[in-house]
PDB file of C-alpha atoms in Angstrom:
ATOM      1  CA  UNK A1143       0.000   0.000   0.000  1.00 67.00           C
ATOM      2  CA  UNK A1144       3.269   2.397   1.041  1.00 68.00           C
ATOM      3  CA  UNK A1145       4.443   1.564  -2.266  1.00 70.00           C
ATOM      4  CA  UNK A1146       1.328   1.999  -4.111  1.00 59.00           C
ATOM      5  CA  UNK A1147       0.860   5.923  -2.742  1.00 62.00           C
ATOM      6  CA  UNK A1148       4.011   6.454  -2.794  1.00 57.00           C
ATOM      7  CA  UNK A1149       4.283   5.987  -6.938  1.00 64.00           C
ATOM      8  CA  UNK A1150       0.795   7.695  -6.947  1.00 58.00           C
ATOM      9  CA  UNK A1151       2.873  10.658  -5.658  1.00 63.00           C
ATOM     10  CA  UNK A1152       5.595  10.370  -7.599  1.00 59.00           C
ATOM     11  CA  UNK A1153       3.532  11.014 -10.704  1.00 53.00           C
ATOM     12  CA  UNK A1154       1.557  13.488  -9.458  1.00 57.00           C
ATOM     13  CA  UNK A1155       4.604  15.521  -8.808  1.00 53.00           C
ATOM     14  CA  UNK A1156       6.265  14.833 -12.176  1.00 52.00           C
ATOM     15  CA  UNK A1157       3.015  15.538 -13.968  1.00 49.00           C
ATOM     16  CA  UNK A1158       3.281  18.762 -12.460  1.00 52.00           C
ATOM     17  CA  UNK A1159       6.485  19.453 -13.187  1.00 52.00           C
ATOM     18  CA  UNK A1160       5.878  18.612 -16.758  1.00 45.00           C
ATOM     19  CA  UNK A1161       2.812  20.919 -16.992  1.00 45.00           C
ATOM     20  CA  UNK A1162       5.011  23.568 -15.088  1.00 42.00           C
ATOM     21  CA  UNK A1163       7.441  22.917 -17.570  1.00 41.00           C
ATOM     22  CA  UNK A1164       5.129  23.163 -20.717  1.00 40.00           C
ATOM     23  CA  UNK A1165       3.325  26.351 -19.079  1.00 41.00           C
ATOM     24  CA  UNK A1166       6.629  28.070 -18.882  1.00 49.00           C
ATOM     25  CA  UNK A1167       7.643  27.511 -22.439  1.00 42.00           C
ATOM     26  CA  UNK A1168       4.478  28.772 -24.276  1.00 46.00           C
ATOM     27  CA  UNK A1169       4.887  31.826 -21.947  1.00 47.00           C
ATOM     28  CA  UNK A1170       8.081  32.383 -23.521  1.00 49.00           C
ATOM     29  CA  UNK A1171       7.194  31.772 -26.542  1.00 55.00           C
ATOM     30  CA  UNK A1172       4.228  34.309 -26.501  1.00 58.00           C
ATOM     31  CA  UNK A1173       6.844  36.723 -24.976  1.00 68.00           C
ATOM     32  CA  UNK A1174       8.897  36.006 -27.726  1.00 68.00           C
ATOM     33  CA  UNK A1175       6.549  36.854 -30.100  1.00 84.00           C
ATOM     34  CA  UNK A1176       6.266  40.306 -29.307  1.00 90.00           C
ATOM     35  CA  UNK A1177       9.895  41.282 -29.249  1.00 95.00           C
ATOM     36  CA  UNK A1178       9.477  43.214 -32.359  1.00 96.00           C
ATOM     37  CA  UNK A1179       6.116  44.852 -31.323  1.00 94.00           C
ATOM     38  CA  UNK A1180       7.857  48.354 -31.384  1.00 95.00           C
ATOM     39  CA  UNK A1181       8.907  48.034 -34.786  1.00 95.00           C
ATOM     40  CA  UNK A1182       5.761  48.745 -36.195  1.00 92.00           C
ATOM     41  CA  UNK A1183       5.208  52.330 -35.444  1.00 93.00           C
ATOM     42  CA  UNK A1184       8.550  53.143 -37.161  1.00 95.00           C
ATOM     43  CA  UNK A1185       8.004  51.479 -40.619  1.00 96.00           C
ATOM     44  CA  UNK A1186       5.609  52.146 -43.391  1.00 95.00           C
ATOM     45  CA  UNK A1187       3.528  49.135 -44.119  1.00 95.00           C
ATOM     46  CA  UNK A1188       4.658  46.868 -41.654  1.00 96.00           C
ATOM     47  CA  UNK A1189       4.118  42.795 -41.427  1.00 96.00           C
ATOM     48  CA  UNK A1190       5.101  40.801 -39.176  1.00 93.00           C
ATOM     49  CA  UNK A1191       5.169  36.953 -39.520  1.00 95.00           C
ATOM     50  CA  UNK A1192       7.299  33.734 -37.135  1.00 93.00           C
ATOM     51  CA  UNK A1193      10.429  32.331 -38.210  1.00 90.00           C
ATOM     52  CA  UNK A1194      10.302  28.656 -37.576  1.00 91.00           C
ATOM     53  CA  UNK A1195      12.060  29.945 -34.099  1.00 85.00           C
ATOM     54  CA  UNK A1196       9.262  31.584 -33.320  1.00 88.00           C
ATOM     55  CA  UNK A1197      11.113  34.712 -33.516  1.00 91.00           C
ATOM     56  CA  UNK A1198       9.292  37.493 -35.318  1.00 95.00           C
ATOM     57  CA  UNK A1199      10.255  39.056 -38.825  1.00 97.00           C
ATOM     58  CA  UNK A1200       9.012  42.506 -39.397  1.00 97.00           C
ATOM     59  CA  UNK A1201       9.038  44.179 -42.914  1.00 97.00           C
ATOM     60  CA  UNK A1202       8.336  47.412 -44.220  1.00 97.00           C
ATOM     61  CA  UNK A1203       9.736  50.439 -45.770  1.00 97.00           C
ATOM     62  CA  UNK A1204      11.740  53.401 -44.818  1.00 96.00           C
ATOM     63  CA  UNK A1205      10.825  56.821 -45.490  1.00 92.00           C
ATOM     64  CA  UNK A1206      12.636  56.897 -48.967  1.00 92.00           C
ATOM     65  CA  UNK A1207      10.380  53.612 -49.888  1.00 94.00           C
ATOM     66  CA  UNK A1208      12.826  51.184 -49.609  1.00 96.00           C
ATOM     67  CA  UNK A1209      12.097  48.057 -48.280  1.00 97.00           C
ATOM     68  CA  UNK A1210      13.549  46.553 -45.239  1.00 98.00           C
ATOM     69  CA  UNK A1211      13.658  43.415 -43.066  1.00 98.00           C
ATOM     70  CA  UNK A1212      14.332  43.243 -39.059  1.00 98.00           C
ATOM     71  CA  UNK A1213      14.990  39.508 -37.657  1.00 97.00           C
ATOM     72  CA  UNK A1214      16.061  38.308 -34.330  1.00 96.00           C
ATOM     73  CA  UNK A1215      19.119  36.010 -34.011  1.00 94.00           C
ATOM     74  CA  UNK A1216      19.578  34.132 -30.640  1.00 89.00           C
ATOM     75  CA  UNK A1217      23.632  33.212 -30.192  1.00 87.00           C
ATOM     76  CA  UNK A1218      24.719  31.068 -27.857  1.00 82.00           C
ATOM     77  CA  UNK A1219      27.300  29.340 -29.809  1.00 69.00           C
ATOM     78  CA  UNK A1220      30.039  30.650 -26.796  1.00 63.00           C
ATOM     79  CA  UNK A1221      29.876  29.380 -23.940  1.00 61.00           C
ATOM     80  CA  UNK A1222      31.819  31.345 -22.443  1.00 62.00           C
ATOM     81  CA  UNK A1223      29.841  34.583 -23.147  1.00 66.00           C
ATOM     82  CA  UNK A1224      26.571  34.939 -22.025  1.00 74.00           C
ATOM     83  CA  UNK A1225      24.093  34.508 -24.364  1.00 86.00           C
ATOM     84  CA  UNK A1226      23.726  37.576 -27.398  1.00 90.00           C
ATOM     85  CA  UNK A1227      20.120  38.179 -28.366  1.00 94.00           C
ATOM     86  CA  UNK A1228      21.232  40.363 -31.921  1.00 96.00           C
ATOM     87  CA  UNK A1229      18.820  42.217 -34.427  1.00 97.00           C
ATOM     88  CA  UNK A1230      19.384  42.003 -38.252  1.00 98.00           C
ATOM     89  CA  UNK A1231      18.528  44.661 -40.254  1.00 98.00           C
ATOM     90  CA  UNK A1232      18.613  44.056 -43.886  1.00 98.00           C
ATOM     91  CA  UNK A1233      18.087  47.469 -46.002  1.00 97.00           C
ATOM     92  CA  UNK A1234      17.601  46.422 -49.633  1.00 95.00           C
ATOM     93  CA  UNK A1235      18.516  48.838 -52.401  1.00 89.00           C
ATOM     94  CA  UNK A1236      15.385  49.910 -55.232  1.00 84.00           C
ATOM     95  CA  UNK A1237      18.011  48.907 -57.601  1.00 87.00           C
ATOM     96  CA  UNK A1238      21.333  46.963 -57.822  1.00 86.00           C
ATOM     97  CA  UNK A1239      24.430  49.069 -57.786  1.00 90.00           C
ATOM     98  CA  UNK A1240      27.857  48.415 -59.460  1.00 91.00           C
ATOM     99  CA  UNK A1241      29.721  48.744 -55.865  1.00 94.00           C
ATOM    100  CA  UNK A1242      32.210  45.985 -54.104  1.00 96.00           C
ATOM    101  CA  UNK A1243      30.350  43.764 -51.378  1.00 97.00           C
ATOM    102  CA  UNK A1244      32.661  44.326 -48.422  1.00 98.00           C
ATOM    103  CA  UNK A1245      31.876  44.237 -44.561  1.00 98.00           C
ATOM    104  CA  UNK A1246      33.394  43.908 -40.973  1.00 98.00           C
ATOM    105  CA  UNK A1247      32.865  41.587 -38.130  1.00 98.00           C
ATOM    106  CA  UNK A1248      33.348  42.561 -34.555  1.00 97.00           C
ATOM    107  CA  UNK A1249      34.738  40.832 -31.814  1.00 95.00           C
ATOM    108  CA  UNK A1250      35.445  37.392 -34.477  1.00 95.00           C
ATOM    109  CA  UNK A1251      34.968  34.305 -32.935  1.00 92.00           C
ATOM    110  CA  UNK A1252      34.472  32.124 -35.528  1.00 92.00           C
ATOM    111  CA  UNK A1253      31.541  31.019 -34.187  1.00 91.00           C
ATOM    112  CA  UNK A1254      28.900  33.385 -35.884  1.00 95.00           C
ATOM    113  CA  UNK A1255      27.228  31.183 -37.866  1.00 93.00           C
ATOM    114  CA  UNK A1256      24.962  34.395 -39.012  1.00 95.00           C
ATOM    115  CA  UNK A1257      28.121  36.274 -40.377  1.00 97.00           C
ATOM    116  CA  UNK A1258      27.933  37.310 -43.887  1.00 97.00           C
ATOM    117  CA  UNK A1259      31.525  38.589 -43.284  1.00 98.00           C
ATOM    118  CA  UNK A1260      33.112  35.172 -42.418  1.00 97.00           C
ATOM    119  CA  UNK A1261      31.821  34.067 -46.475  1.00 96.00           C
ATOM    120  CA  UNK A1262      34.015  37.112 -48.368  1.00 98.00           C
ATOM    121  CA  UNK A1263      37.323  35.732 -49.988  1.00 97.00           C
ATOM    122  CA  UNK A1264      39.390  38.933 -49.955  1.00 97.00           C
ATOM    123  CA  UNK A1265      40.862  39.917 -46.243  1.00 97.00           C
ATOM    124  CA  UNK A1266      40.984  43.988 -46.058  1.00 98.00           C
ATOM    125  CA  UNK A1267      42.847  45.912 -43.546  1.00 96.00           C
ATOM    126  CA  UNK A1268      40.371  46.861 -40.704  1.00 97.00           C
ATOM    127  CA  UNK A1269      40.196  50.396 -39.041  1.00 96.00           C
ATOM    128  CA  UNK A1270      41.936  50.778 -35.609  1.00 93.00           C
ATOM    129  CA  UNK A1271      38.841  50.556 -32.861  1.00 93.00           C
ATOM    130  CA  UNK A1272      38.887  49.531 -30.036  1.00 92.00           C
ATOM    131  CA  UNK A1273      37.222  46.161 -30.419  1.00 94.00           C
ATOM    132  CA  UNK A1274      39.329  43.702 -32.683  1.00 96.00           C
ATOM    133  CA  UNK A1275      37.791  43.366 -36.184  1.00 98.00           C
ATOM    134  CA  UNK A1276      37.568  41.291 -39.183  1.00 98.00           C
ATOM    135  CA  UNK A1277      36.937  43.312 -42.288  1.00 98.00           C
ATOM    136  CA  UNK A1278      36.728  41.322 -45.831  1.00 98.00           C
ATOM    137  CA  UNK A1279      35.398  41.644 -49.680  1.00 98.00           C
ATOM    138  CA  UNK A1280      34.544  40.215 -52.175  1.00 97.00           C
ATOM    139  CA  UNK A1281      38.143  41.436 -54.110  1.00 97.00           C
ATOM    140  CA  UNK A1282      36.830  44.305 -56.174  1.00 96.00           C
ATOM    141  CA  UNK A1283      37.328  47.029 -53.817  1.00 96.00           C
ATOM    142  CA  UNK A1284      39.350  50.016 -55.456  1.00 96.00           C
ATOM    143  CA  UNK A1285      41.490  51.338 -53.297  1.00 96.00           C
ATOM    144  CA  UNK A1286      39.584  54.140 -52.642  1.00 95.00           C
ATOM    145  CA  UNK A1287      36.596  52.150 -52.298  1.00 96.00           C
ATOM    146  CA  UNK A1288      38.256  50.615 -49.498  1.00 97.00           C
ATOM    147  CA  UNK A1289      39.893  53.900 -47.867  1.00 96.00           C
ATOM    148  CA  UNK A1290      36.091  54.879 -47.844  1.00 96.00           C
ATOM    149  CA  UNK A1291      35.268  51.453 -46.282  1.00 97.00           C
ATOM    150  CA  UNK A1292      37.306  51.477 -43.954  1.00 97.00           C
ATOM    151  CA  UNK A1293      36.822  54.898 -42.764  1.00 96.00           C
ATOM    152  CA  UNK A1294      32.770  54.206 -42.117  1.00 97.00           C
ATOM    153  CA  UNK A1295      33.362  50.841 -40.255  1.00 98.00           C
ATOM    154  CA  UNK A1296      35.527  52.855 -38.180  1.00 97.00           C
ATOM    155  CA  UNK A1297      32.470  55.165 -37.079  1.00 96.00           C
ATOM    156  CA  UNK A1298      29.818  52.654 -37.094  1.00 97.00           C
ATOM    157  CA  UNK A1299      31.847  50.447 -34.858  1.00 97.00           C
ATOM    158  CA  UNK A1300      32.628  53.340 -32.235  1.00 96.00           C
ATOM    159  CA  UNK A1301      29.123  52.013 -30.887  1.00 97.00           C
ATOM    160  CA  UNK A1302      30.399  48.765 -29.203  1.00 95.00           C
ATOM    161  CA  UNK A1303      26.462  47.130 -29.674  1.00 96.00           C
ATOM    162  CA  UNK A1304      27.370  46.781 -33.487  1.00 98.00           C
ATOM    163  CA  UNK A1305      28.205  43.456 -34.214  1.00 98.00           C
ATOM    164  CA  UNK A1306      28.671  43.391 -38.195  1.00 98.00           C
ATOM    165  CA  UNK A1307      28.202  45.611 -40.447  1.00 98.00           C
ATOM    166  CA  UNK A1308      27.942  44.366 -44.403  1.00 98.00           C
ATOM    167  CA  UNK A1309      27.166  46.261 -47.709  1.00 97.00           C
ATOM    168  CA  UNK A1310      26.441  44.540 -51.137  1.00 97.00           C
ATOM    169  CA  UNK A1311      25.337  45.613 -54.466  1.00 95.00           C
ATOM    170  CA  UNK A1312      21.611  44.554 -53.728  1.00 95.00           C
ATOM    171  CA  UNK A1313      21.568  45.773 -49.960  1.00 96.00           C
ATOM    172  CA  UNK A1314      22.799  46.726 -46.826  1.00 97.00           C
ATOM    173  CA  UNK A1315      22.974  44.630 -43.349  1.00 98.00           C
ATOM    174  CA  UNK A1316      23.779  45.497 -39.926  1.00 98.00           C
ATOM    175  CA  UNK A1317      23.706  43.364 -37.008  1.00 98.00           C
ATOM    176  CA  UNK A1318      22.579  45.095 -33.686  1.00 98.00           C
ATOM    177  CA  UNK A1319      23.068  44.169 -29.840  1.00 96.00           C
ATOM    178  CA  UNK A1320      19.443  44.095 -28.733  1.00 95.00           C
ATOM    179  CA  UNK A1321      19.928  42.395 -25.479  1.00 89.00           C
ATOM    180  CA  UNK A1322      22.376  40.175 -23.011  1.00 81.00           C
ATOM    181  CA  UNK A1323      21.044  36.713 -21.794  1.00 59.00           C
ATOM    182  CA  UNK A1324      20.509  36.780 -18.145  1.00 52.00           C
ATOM    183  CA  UNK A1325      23.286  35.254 -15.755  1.00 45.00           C
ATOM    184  CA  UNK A1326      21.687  32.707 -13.595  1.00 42.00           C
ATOM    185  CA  UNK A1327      19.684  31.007 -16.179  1.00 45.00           C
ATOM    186  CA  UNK A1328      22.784  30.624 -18.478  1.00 41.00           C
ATOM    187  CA  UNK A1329      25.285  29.896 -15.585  1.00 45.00           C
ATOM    188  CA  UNK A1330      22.341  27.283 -13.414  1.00 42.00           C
ATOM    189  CA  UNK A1331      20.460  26.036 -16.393  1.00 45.00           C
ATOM    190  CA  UNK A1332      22.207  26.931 -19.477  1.00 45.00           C
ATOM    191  CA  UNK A1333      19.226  28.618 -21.455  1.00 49.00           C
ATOM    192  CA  UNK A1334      19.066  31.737 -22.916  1.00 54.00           C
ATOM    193  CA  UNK A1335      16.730  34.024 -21.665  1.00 62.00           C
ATOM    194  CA  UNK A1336      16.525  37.802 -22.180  1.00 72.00           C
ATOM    195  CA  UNK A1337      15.254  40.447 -19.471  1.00 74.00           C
ATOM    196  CA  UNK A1338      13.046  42.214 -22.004  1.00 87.00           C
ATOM    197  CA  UNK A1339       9.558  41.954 -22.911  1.00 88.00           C
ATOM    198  CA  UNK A1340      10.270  44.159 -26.794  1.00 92.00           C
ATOM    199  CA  UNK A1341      12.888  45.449 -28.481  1.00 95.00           C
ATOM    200  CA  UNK A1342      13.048  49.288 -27.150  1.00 96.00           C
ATOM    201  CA  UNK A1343      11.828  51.542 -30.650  1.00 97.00           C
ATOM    202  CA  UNK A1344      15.343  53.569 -30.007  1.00 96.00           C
ATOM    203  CA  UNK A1345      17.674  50.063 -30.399  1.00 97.00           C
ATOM    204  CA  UNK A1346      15.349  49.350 -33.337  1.00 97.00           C
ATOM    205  CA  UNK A1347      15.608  53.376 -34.707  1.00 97.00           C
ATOM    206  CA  UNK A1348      19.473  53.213 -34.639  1.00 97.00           C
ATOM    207  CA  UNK A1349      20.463  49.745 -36.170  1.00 98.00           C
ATOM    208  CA  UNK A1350      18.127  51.357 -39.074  1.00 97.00           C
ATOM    209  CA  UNK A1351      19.869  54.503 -38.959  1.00 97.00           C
ATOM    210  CA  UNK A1352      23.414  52.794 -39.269  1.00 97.00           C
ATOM    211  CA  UNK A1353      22.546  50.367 -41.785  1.00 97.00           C
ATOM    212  CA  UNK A1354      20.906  53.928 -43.888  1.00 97.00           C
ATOM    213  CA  UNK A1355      24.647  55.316 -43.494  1.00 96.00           C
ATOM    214  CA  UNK A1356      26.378  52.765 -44.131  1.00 97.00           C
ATOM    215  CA  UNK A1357      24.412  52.084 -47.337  1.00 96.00           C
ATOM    216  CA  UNK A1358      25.041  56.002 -48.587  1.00 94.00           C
ATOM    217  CA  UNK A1359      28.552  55.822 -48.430  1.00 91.00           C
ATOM    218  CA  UNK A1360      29.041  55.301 -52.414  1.00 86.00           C
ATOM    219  CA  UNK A1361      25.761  57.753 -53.380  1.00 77.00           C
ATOM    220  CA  UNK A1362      25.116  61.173 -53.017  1.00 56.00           C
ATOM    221  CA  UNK A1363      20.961  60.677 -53.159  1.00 42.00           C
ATOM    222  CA  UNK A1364      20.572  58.762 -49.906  1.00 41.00           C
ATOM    223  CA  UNK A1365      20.539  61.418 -46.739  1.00 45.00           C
ATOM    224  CA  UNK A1366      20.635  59.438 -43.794  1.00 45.00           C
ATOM    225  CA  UNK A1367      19.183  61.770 -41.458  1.00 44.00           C
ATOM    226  CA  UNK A1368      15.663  61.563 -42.778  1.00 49.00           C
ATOM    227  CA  UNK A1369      15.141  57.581 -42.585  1.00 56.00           C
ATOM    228  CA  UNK A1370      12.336  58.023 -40.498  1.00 54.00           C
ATOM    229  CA  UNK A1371      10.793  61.090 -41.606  1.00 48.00           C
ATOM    230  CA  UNK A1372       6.788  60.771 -42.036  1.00 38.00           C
ATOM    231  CA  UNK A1373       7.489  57.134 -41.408  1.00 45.00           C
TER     232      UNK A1373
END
């Protein structure tokens, strides 16, 4: 009889430390949902839809009309860093332009398995900053193409939340701190979880702003400072 209740008890409490368990996760899921929320007041015709993740994609335009595309990218590949919640912005051009794809990685671990950077054949001399850097191309960089280059990674990586920074001929990427994984649930229980319930609309507003810059360093008709006017 001992043994009976006592197995009768030992289920109960797994059961409920399964449904615990399953409650938890579609919390964080729903919280996870709604990371981009704030995106949506700074973009002209917005959508959202899930990665398979469960991360939200948000697309829209800029000001200027053209299109752009703001992802989440959860990195925990180091685990010796706590885990790196980043935002990808992806500004893409109305038309493709005869420029060199080029683009700079801070901090290189290796390990970004996101990096664009990490793909490009050609290795460039990086501005001094004071975060290490990789900076490669795709070899077709004239030299003043590159002096250029290298002069705008320089400023862009000044802000230490910039993680890579990459422009092609079809569009323009940068990737964007937008939050730290907490301690204790990396260090206890190794899982990445992230003390914020949405992106904050000023992290969102700058990664736009940089990737704008960054993508009106060969053109004269792009003025940065108006990305998000009567957005």
């Amino acid at each position: 009889m001992i043994t009976y209740l006592f197995s009768v008890l030992a289920f109960l409490v797994f059961a409920l430390i399964v449904a615990a368990g399953v409650a938890e996760h579609r919390s964080a899921i729903r919280k996870r949902h709604r990371l981009l929320d704030e995106a949506h007041d700074l973009l002209r015709d917005p959508d959202i839809r899930l990665a398979p993740d469960q991360f939200p994609v948000v697309t829209g335009r800029i000001a200027d009309g053209r299109r752009i595309r703001l992802e989440l990218i959860a990195d925990t590949m180091v685990t010796r860093r706590l885990p790196q919640l980043w935002l990808s912005v992806t500004l893409l051009g109305t038309q493709a332009r005869d420029i060199p794809t080029m683009g700079a990685l801070a901090r290189p671990t290796g390990s970004e398995y996101y990096s664009l950077v990490h793909g490009l054949p050609d290795w460039m001399t990086p501005p001094a900053t004071e975060v290490p850097l990789l900076m490669r191309g795709d070899g077709r960089a004239t030299p003043e193409q590159a002096l250029a280059a290298r002069e705008k990674f320089g400023e862009l990586f000044a802000d230490p939340q910039v993680k890579e920074a990459v422009m092609t001929q079809k569009a323009t990427r940068v990737i964007y701190q937008a939050s730290q994984g907490t301690r204790a649930a990396h260090m206890f229980l190794r899982q990445a979880r992230f003390s914020l319930e949405t992106v904050p609309a000023s992290t969102i507003e700058r990664a736009i702003e940089l990737a704008v810059e960054l993508s009106a360093i060969f053109t004269k008709d792009v003025q940065p400072s108006h990305a998000f006017q009567a957005a």
